[in-house]
Amino acid sequence: MATDPSLTCCRYLLSAILAMEPSYCLISHAKACGEGSITEQVQQFILDHCLSTPSDFYAPYLKNFLKKLITQVESDHGSVLDKFYQLYAQYITSFKDDSLDKRDSRICKRISFLFPDGCSELQTCSHSSVLNFPLQCSINMLEGDTGCSIWPSSLFLSELILSHPELFSNKVCFEIGSGVGLVGLCLAHVKASKVILSDGDLSTLANMKFNLELNNLNVETGTAQRNEDTSAVKCMYLPWESASESQLQDIIPDVILGADVIYDPVCLPHLVRVITILLNQRNMDSSSKGLSPKCELENGEHYYKGAIDGSEGRYKSVNNDGCNGQPKEAPVAYIACVIRNIETFNYFLTLGDQANLHIEDLTELLKPMVLLPYMQSYNQADIKLLCITCSRKIVLQ
Ligand SMILES: C[S@@+](CC[C@H](N)C(=O)[O-])C[C@H]1O[C@@H](n2cnc3c(N)ncnc32)[C@H](O)[C@@H]1O
């Protein structure tokens, strides 16, 4: 009988509860722990390890889980521990009304990334095989709180960052439409040299800052400054519609990230413009310093105003701002998305093409590890990963 918290199925059940996965998912994990049925030992495990969760845990969620659990055990003709009936009765009397007051519509989900055995040698998980981020979220996903929910693409980008830290470590990383800030937490964890998060919604931005502080990160706000605290995560108010080159002039990212930002056709021209500005910042910076945006092929040949294939890394821009005089790779954008409307997605591709962006589908080439195996509400296979670079014609001199 699997009721040891260190066992995989028990860890999945506990992680799923902390992440507030839907009840059907919890029931399925509970059954797996009991090899097909929610035995008394499994129920005791739930009482001892899952319902003694932090006090800020969302009561209506636990109440709903208890109801589903009791119903399931009864319908399987199993025996329900008395303690479950008592707890459920307590929830019924304490929380009669499940209709939610909007002011109290924030909950705290805990997202646990579970690293497979043997991964402790990886930089990302040197001390523990579990990485846990508490995140304040909204329960009203579709009522003006879009950015206060955790969307599947940010789970995907987070898995990508933790699976391939070498793509982000020691790099200046800029995220657009950052939402709750999960991607930023992962970037800070893999030691990006600078993490800059942004969003165009002020309540989302406030929630993001709360989450960064909840996870013990220093938050820096205001306009971009040189000589700033590089350990702090910067949060920027950046509506794509009004974003200007001058607003972004001090931000010279190596990596631009975006999760679930391709969904509103009205915003897409502005989104593409922002991505284009950010991808060209290095060249702008070099020009303003009198350096030419000169590039070189890996075989040592040079070209100017070149652009770059991010995935193969064959072309590298040379503009003396790399470490120790080493050339710095040209910037690249990783955009993860769920294609909910193919016309909207194709519109994004068309706009990218018009802006001379090279958009490559990396979904099959750059797969992250499955670090959220207990999440049945999220499936890596639903996500597309785009790699975007500038694609101006390469002119060999
Ligand atoms: C679907 S949510 C995704 C949030 C987060 N990246 C995630 O995947 O969990 C889209 C995010 O983009 C932001 N956003 C939408 N339109 C925007 C705009 N025009 N300018 C700036 N941010 C915008 C929203 O506030 C929200 O945080």
Short mmCIF file of C-alpha atoms and ligand atoms in Angstrom, two decimals:
data_model
loop_
_atom_site.label_atom_id
_atom_site.label_comp_id
_atom_site.label_asym_id
_atom_site.label_seq_id
_atom_site.Cartn_x
_atom_site.Cartn_y
_atom_site.Cartn_z
CA MET A 1 0.00 0.00 0.00
CA ALA A 2 1.57 3.28 -1.13
CA THR A 3 1.18 5.80 1.68
CA ASP A 4 4.73 6.95 2.22
CA PRO A 5 5.07 10.63 1.28
CA SER A 6 8.38 9.94 -0.41
CA LEU A 7 6.73 7.54 -2.86
CA THR A 8 6.04 8.92 -6.31
CA CYS A 9 2.24 8.50 -6.28
CA CYS A 10 1.97 10.13 -2.84
CA ARG A 11 4.18 13.00 -3.91
CA TYR A 12 1.98 13.48 -6.99
CA LEU A 13 -1.15 13.57 -4.84
CA LEU A 14 0.35 16.06 -2.41
CA SER A 15 1.75 18.27 -5.20
CA ALA A 16 -1.58 18.20 -7.02
CA ILE A 17 -3.43 19.37 -3.91
CA LEU A 18 -0.93 22.15 -3.27
CA ALA A 19 -1.23 23.29 -6.90
CA MET A 20 -5.01 23.14 -6.53
CA GLU A 21 -5.52 20.77 -9.39
CA PRO A 22 -9.16 19.89 -10.19
CA SER A 23 -10.83 17.30 -7.94
CA TYR A 24 -10.93 14.63 -10.67
CA CYS A 25 -7.14 14.81 -10.79
CA LEU A 26 -6.82 14.44 -7.01
CA ILE A 27 -9.19 11.46 -6.99
CA SER A 28 -7.19 9.79 -9.72
CA HIS A 29 -3.91 10.28 -7.78
CA ALA A 30 -5.56 9.05 -4.57
CA LYS A 31 -6.71 5.91 -6.37
CA ALA A 32 -3.21 5.36 -7.75
CA CYS A 33 -1.86 5.52 -4.17
CA GLY A 34 -4.23 2.73 -3.17
CA GLU A 35 -3.54 0.70 -6.30
CA GLY A 36 -7.04 1.32 -7.63
CA SER A 37 -9.09 2.31 -4.59
CA ILE A 38 -8.99 5.00 -1.96
CA THR A 39 -8.23 2.75 0.98
CA GLU A 40 -8.28 3.75 4.63
CA GLN A 41 -4.48 4.03 4.57
CA VAL A 42 -4.70 6.42 1.65
CA GLN A 43 -7.34 8.44 3.46
CA GLN A 44 -5.10 8.58 6.53
CA PHE A 45 -2.23 9.76 4.31
CA ILE A 46 -4.48 12.51 2.95
CA LEU A 47 -5.44 13.55 6.48
CA ASP A 48 -1.87 13.53 7.77
CA HIS A 49 -0.07 15.07 4.82
CA CYS A 50 -2.51 16.82 2.51
CA LEU A 51 -5.16 18.38 4.72
CA SER A 52 -2.63 19.74 7.17
CA THR A 53 -1.68 22.15 4.38
CA PRO A 54 -0.94 25.82 5.06
CA SER A 55 -3.65 27.84 6.76
CA ASP A 56 -4.10 30.14 3.75
CA PHE A 57 -5.38 27.18 1.79
CA TYR A 58 -8.59 27.90 -0.03
CA ALA A 59 -11.40 26.34 2.03
CA PRO A 60 -14.05 25.94 -0.72
CA TYR A 61 -11.48 24.00 -2.73
CA LEU A 62 -10.82 21.56 0.12
CA LYS A 63 -14.54 21.31 0.81
CA ASN A 64 -15.18 20.33 -2.80
CA PHE A 65 -12.34 17.80 -2.71
CA LEU A 66 -13.68 16.23 0.50
CA LYS A 67 -17.14 15.93 -1.04
CA LYS A 68 -15.77 14.23 -4.17
CA LEU A 69 -13.56 11.97 -2.10
CA ILE A 70 -16.35 10.83 0.22
CA THR A 71 -18.67 10.26 -2.76
CA GLN A 72 -16.00 8.22 -4.54
CA VAL A 73 -15.21 5.99 -1.56
CA GLU A 74 -18.90 5.43 -0.83
CA SER A 75 -19.68 4.58 -4.45
CA ASP A 76 -16.78 2.10 -4.42
CA HIS A 77 -18.35 0.53 -1.27
CA GLY A 78 -15.26 1.41 0.71
CA SER A 79 -15.27 2.76 4.23
CA VAL A 80 -14.81 6.46 4.82
CA LEU A 81 -12.79 7.53 7.87
CA ASP A 82 -14.99 9.29 10.44
CA LYS A 83 -12.60 12.21 10.44
CA PHE A 84 -13.55 12.96 6.82
CA TYR A 85 -17.24 13.26 7.67
CA GLN A 86 -16.37 15.53 10.62
CA LEU A 87 -14.15 17.72 8.48
CA TYR A 88 -16.71 17.96 5.72
CA ALA A 89 -19.41 18.92 8.23
CA GLN A 90 -17.10 21.64 9.56
CA TYR A 91 -16.57 23.01 6.06
CA ILE A 92 -20.30 22.99 5.36
CA THR A 93 -21.09 24.99 8.48
CA SER A 94 -18.13 27.38 8.15
CA PHE A 95 -18.43 28.07 4.42
CA LYS A 96 -22.12 27.91 3.64
CA ASP A 97 -21.88 30.19 0.64
CA ASP A 98 -19.43 29.27 -2.10
CA SER A 99 -20.27 32.34 -4.13
CA LEU A 100 -17.13 34.37 -3.93
CA ASP A 101 -16.65 37.87 -2.80
CA LYS A 102 -14.50 39.49 -5.50
CA ARG A 103 -12.28 41.12 -2.88
CA ASP A 104 -11.38 37.66 -1.62
CA SER A 105 -10.90 36.12 -5.01
CA ARG A 106 -7.16 35.53 -4.56
CA ILE A 107 -5.83 32.10 -3.66
CA CYS A 108 -2.34 30.75 -3.17
CA LYS A 109 -1.31 27.86 -5.39
CA ARG A 110 1.97 26.08 -4.80
CA ILE A 111 3.63 24.91 -7.98
CA SER A 112 6.10 22.09 -7.32
CA PHE A 113 8.59 21.15 -10.02
CA LEU A 114 9.57 17.53 -9.44
CA PHE A 115 12.98 16.66 -10.80
CA PRO A 116 13.59 13.09 -11.82
CA ASP A 117 16.04 10.94 -9.89
CA GLY A 118 19.63 11.67 -10.75
CA CYS A 119 18.89 15.21 -11.75
CA SER A 120 20.43 16.58 -8.55
CA GLU A 121 23.63 17.06 -10.50
CA LEU A 122 21.87 19.69 -12.54
CA GLN A 123 22.50 23.26 -11.54
CA THR A 124 18.79 23.86 -11.15
CA CYS A 125 18.26 21.37 -8.39
CA SER A 126 21.50 21.07 -6.50
CA HIS A 127 19.96 20.67 -3.06
CA SER A 128 16.56 19.23 -3.62
CA SER A 129 14.63 17.28 -6.16
CA VAL A 130 11.58 19.47 -5.58
CA LEU A 131 11.38 23.16 -6.37
CA ASN A 132 8.34 24.82 -4.88
CA PHE A 133 6.91 28.27 -5.71
CA PRO A 134 3.88 29.68 -3.89
CA LEU A 135 1.92 31.98 -6.18
CA GLN A 136 -1.00 34.22 -5.44
CA CYS A 137 -3.54 33.81 -8.24
CA SER A 138 -7.05 34.82 -9.04
CA ILE A 139 -9.94 32.42 -9.18
CA ASN A 140 -11.70 34.63 -11.73
CA MET A 141 -9.62 33.72 -14.76
CA LEU A 142 -11.90 35.34 -17.29
CA GLU A 143 -13.15 38.37 -15.40
CA GLY A 144 -10.45 40.95 -15.98
CA ASP A 145 -7.91 38.89 -14.07
CA THR A 146 -6.35 37.18 -17.08
CA GLY A 147 -2.84 37.95 -15.88
CA CYS A 148 -3.47 36.70 -12.35
CA SER A 149 -4.01 33.12 -13.47
CA ILE A 150 -1.34 30.58 -14.31
CA TRP A 151 -1.65 29.74 -17.99
CA PRO A 152 -0.33 26.48 -19.45
CA SER A 153 2.31 28.15 -21.62
CA SER A 154 4.01 29.63 -18.56
CA LEU A 155 4.16 26.16 -17.02
CA PHE A 156 5.78 25.01 -20.26
CA LEU A 157 8.29 27.90 -20.37
CA SER A 158 9.12 27.24 -16.71
CA GLU A 159 9.83 23.58 -17.48
CA LEU A 160 11.93 24.70 -20.44
CA ILE A 161 13.99 27.10 -18.32
CA LEU A 162 14.59 24.50 -15.61
CA SER A 163 15.39 21.80 -18.17
CA HIS A 164 17.75 23.95 -20.24
CA PRO A 165 19.26 26.44 -17.77
CA GLU A 166 22.21 27.01 -20.10
CA LEU A 167 19.91 28.95 -22.47
CA PHE A 168 19.09 31.49 -19.76
CA SER A 169 21.84 31.49 -17.11
CA ASN A 170 24.01 34.61 -17.18
CA LYS A 171 21.69 36.21 -19.73
CA VAL A 172 19.57 39.31 -19.58
CA CYS A 173 16.03 37.93 -19.84
CA PHE A 174 12.98 40.05 -20.58
CA GLU A 175 9.46 38.68 -20.39
CA ILE A 176 6.39 40.27 -21.94
CA GLY A 177 2.91 39.67 -20.51
CA SER A 178 4.43 38.05 -17.42
CA GLY A 179 1.21 37.44 -15.50
CA VAL A 180 1.77 35.91 -12.06
CA GLY A 181 5.58 35.90 -12.47
CA LEU A 182 6.27 32.15 -12.51
CA VAL A 183 8.62 32.35 -15.51
CA GLY A 184 10.56 35.13 -13.75
CA LEU A 185 10.97 32.98 -10.64
CA CYS A 186 12.41 30.17 -12.76
CA LEU A 187 14.74 32.60 -14.56
CA ALA A 188 16.01 33.91 -11.22
CA HIS A 189 16.43 30.32 -10.03
CA VAL A 190 18.71 29.40 -12.97
CA LYS A 191 20.63 32.63 -12.38
CA ALA A 192 19.78 34.77 -15.35
CA SER A 193 22.11 37.79 -15.07
CA LYS A 194 19.06 40.07 -15.06
CA VAL A 195 15.36 39.30 -14.99
CA ILE A 196 12.94 41.92 -16.27
CA LEU A 197 9.24 41.14 -16.19
CA SER A 198 6.53 43.26 -17.72
CA ASP A 199 2.79 43.46 -18.10
CA GLY A 200 0.26 45.95 -19.41
CA ASP A 201 -2.22 45.41 -16.61
CA LEU A 202 -1.62 47.24 -13.33
CA SER A 203 -3.41 44.78 -11.04
CA THR A 204 -1.47 41.95 -12.66
CA LEU A 205 1.75 43.87 -12.09
CA ALA A 206 0.91 44.38 -8.41
CA ASN A 207 0.11 40.69 -8.03
CA MET A 208 3.36 39.77 -9.81
CA LYS A 209 5.41 41.91 -7.41
CA PHE A 210 3.60 40.30 -4.48
CA ASN A 211 4.57 36.86 -5.80
CA LEU A 212 8.21 37.77 -6.32
CA GLU A 213 8.43 39.01 -2.74
CA LEU A 214 6.52 35.96 -1.52
CA ASN A 215 9.36 33.96 -3.04
CA ASN A 216 12.02 36.12 -1.38
CA LEU A 217 13.15 38.05 -4.43
CA ASN A 218 13.90 41.76 -4.37
CA VAL A 219 11.68 43.73 -6.68
CA GLU A 220 12.83 46.75 -8.58
CA THR A 221 10.30 49.05 -10.20
CA GLY A 222 10.30 52.27 -12.21
CA THR A 223 12.04 53.09 -15.41
CA ALA A 224 15.14 51.28 -16.55
CA GLN A 225 18.37 52.54 -15.05
CA ARG A 226 21.92 51.58 -15.67
CA ASN A 227 23.99 50.58 -12.60
CA GLU A 228 20.98 48.97 -11.01
CA ASP A 229 20.81 46.09 -8.52
CA THR A 230 21.35 43.12 -10.80
CA SER A 231 20.09 40.59 -8.24
CA ALA A 232 16.66 42.22 -8.14
CA VAL A 233 13.90 41.32 -10.54
CA LYS A 234 12.62 44.36 -12.36
CA CYS A 235 8.87 44.75 -12.94
CA MET A 236 7.78 47.11 -15.71
CA TYR A 237 4.40 48.45 -16.68
CA LEU A 238 4.49 47.84 -20.42
CA PRO A 239 1.29 47.99 -22.45
CA TRP A 240 2.34 46.91 -25.94
CA GLU A 241 0.16 49.58 -27.55
CA SER A 242 2.10 52.47 -26.03
CA ALA A 243 5.53 50.85 -25.73
CA SER A 244 8.16 52.97 -27.44
CA GLU A 245 11.79 52.52 -28.41
CA SER A 246 12.76 55.25 -25.97
CA GLN A 247 10.97 53.49 -23.11
CA LEU A 248 12.95 50.35 -23.87
CA GLN A 249 16.23 51.99 -24.82
CA ASP A 250 18.13 50.87 -21.72
CA ILE A 251 16.96 47.29 -21.95
CA ILE A 252 19.21 45.14 -24.08
CA PRO A 253 17.96 41.61 -23.61
CA ASP A 254 19.70 38.43 -24.66
CA VAL A 255 16.50 36.46 -24.36
CA ILE A 256 12.91 37.63 -24.71
CA LEU A 257 10.16 35.38 -23.42
CA GLY A 258 6.39 35.34 -23.73
CA ALA A 259 3.84 32.78 -22.56
CA ASP A 260 0.29 32.73 -23.86
CA VAL A 261 0.50 36.20 -25.32
CA ILE A 262 -0.85 35.35 -28.79
CA TYR A 263 -4.62 35.44 -28.41
CA ASP A 264 -6.03 38.88 -29.09
CA PRO A 265 -5.78 39.89 -32.77
CA VAL A 266 -6.20 43.55 -31.84
CA CYS A 267 -3.03 43.48 -29.73
CA LEU A 268 -0.91 41.44 -32.12
CA PRO A 269 0.53 44.29 -34.27
CA HIS A 270 1.69 45.97 -31.05
CA LEU A 271 3.06 42.73 -29.64
CA VAL A 272 5.07 42.10 -32.81
CA ARG A 273 6.37 45.67 -32.73
CA VAL A 274 7.56 45.24 -29.12
CA ILE A 275 9.27 41.93 -29.92
CA THR A 276 10.96 43.55 -32.94
CA ILE A 277 12.21 46.49 -30.88
CA LEU A 278 13.59 44.16 -28.22
CA LEU A 279 15.29 41.88 -30.74
CA ASN A 280 16.98 44.91 -32.30
CA GLN A 281 18.11 46.56 -29.08
CA ARG A 282 21.67 45.24 -29.27
CA ASN A 283 22.14 46.75 -32.71
CA MET A 284 20.62 50.03 -31.57
CA ASP A 285 22.89 50.06 -28.56
CA SER A 286 25.97 49.32 -30.70
CA SER A 287 25.04 51.99 -33.22
CA SER A 288 24.55 54.55 -30.52
CA LYS A 289 28.00 53.69 -29.20
CA GLY A 290 29.46 53.99 -32.69
CA LEU A 291 29.92 50.24 -33.01
CA SER A 292 28.70 48.58 -36.11
CA PRO A 293 26.28 45.67 -35.70
CA LYS A 294 28.80 43.42 -37.32
CA CYS A 295 28.28 39.69 -37.32
CA GLU A 296 30.31 36.63 -37.95
CA LEU A 297 29.63 33.14 -39.14
CA GLU A 298 31.06 30.35 -37.02
CA ASN A 299 33.70 29.75 -39.65
CA GLY A 300 35.03 33.22 -38.90
CA GLU A 301 33.63 35.04 -41.92
CA HIS A 302 31.93 38.34 -41.22
CA TYR A 303 28.75 40.03 -42.27
CA TYR A 304 26.94 43.13 -41.21
CA LYS A 305 23.51 43.74 -39.76
CA GLY A 306 23.14 40.02 -39.73
CA ALA A 307 20.54 37.92 -38.23
CA ILE A 308 20.68 34.83 -36.54
CA ASP A 309 19.46 31.35 -36.21
CA GLY A 310 18.82 30.85 -32.49
CA SER A 311 18.25 27.11 -32.41
CA GLU A 312 21.33 26.05 -34.30
CA GLY A 313 23.30 29.03 -33.03
CA ARG A 314 25.27 29.15 -36.25
CA TYR A 315 25.40 32.91 -36.57
CA LYS A 316 26.63 35.14 -33.82
CA SER A 317 26.49 38.87 -33.71
CA VAL A 318 29.71 40.53 -32.71
CA ASN A 319 29.42 43.71 -30.78
CA ASN A 320 31.97 43.64 -27.99
CA ASP A 321 29.45 43.59 -25.17
CA GLY A 322 29.90 39.91 -24.42
CA CYS A 323 31.76 38.72 -21.32
CA ASN A 324 35.51 39.24 -21.33
CA GLY A 325 35.48 40.69 -24.81
CA GLN A 326 33.85 37.51 -26.17
CA PRO A 327 31.23 37.98 -28.85
CA LYS A 328 27.67 37.90 -27.54
CA GLU A 329 25.08 35.77 -29.24
CA ALA A 330 22.33 37.66 -30.98
CA PRO A 331 19.08 37.96 -29.05
CA VAL A 332 16.37 35.39 -29.40
CA ALA A 333 12.72 35.30 -28.36
CA TYR A 334 11.00 32.17 -27.05
CA ILE A 335 7.25 32.41 -27.30
CA ALA A 336 5.14 29.55 -25.96
CA CYS A 337 1.51 29.40 -26.95
CA VAL A 338 -1.60 27.31 -27.18
CA ILE A 339 -3.20 27.64 -30.59
CA ARG A 340 -6.82 28.28 -29.70
CA ASN A 341 -7.67 30.06 -32.92
CA ILE A 342 -5.65 29.21 -36.00
CA GLU A 343 -6.54 32.48 -37.74
CA THR A 344 -5.14 34.50 -34.87
CA PHE A 345 -2.00 32.39 -34.85
CA ASN A 346 -1.55 32.77 -38.62
CA TYR A 347 -2.09 36.50 -38.29
CA PHE A 348 0.78 36.60 -35.80
CA LEU A 349 2.99 34.71 -38.28
CA THR A 350 2.04 37.13 -41.06
CA LEU A 351 2.82 40.16 -38.92
CA GLY A 352 6.14 38.60 -37.93
CA ASP A 353 6.99 38.04 -41.56
CA GLN A 354 6.13 41.64 -42.42
CA ALA A 355 8.42 42.78 -39.59
CA ASN A 356 11.28 40.67 -41.00
CA LEU A 357 11.23 38.29 -38.09
CA HIS A 358 12.34 34.73 -38.55
CA ILE A 359 9.88 32.51 -36.71
CA GLU A 360 10.84 28.90 -36.23
CA ASP A 361 8.75 26.16 -34.67
CA LEU A 362 10.97 24.53 -32.04
CA THR A 363 8.23 22.39 -30.50
CA GLU A 364 9.78 19.12 -31.59
CA LEU A 365 13.42 20.20 -31.29
CA LEU A 366 13.52 21.73 -27.84
CA LYS A 367 11.41 19.66 -25.49
CA PRO A 368 11.55 20.35 -21.76
CA MET A 369 11.64 17.63 -19.14
CA VAL A 370 8.28 16.75 -17.66
CA LEU A 371 8.65 18.42 -14.27
CA LEU A 372 4.94 18.74 -13.49
CA PRO A 373 3.94 15.07 -13.93
CA TYR A 374 1.14 15.34 -11.35
CA MET A 375 -0.70 18.06 -13.30
CA GLN A 376 -3.41 16.38 -15.30
CA SER A 377 -4.92 19.74 -16.23
CA TYR A 378 -1.75 20.66 -18.15
CA ASN A 379 -0.24 18.80 -21.07
CA GLN A 380 3.06 19.76 -22.70
CA ALA A 381 1.73 18.43 -25.99
CA ASP A 382 -0.80 21.30 -26.13
CA ILE A 383 1.94 23.91 -26.32
CA LYS A 384 3.82 25.24 -29.31
CA LEU A 385 7.26 26.74 -28.84
CA LEU A 386 8.32 29.45 -31.27
CA CYS A 387 11.84 30.75 -31.56
CA ILE A 388 12.00 34.23 -33.07
CA THR A 389 15.02 36.09 -34.35
CA CYS A 390 15.60 38.97 -36.72
CA SER A 391 15.89 37.81 -40.26
CA ARG A 392 17.37 40.63 -42.23
CA LYS A 393 19.25 39.49 -45.29
CA ILE A 394 22.80 38.44 -44.50
CA VAL A 395 25.28 40.32 -46.66
CA LEU A 396 28.74 38.82 -46.72
CA GLN A 397 31.40 41.48 -47.27
C1 LIG B 1 -3.09 34.83 -21.08
S1 LIG B 1 -2.21 35.83 -19.97
C2 LIG B 1 -0.67 34.96 -19.80
C3 LIG B 1 0.02 35.31 -18.53
C4 LIG B 1 1.31 34.54 -18.30
N1 LIG B 1 2.29 34.83 -19.31
C5 LIG B 1 1.03 33.07 -18.24
O1 LIG B 1 1.26 32.39 -19.26
O2 LIG B 1 0.59 32.57 -17.20
C6 LIG B 1 -1.72 37.21 -21.01
C7 LIG B 1 -0.90 38.24 -20.28
O3 LIG B 1 -0.54 39.27 -21.20
C8 LIG B 1 -0.91 40.53 -20.65
N2 LIG B 1 -1.36 41.39 -21.77
C9 LIG B 1 -2.42 41.18 -22.56
N3 LIG B 1 -2.55 42.17 -23.46
C10 LIG B 1 -1.53 43.01 -23.21
C11 LIG B 1 -1.11 44.24 -23.81
N4 LIG B 1 -1.79 44.76 -24.82
N5 LIG B 1 0.00 44.85 -23.33
C12 LIG B 1 0.70 44.28 -22.31
N6 LIG B 1 0.35 43.13 -21.70
C13 LIG B 1 -0.76 42.51 -22.14
C14 LIG B 1 -2.04 40.24 -19.69
O4 LIG B 1 -2.17 41.24 -18.69
C15 LIG B 1 -1.63 38.90 -19.15
O5 LIG B 1 -0.78 39.02 -18.04
#
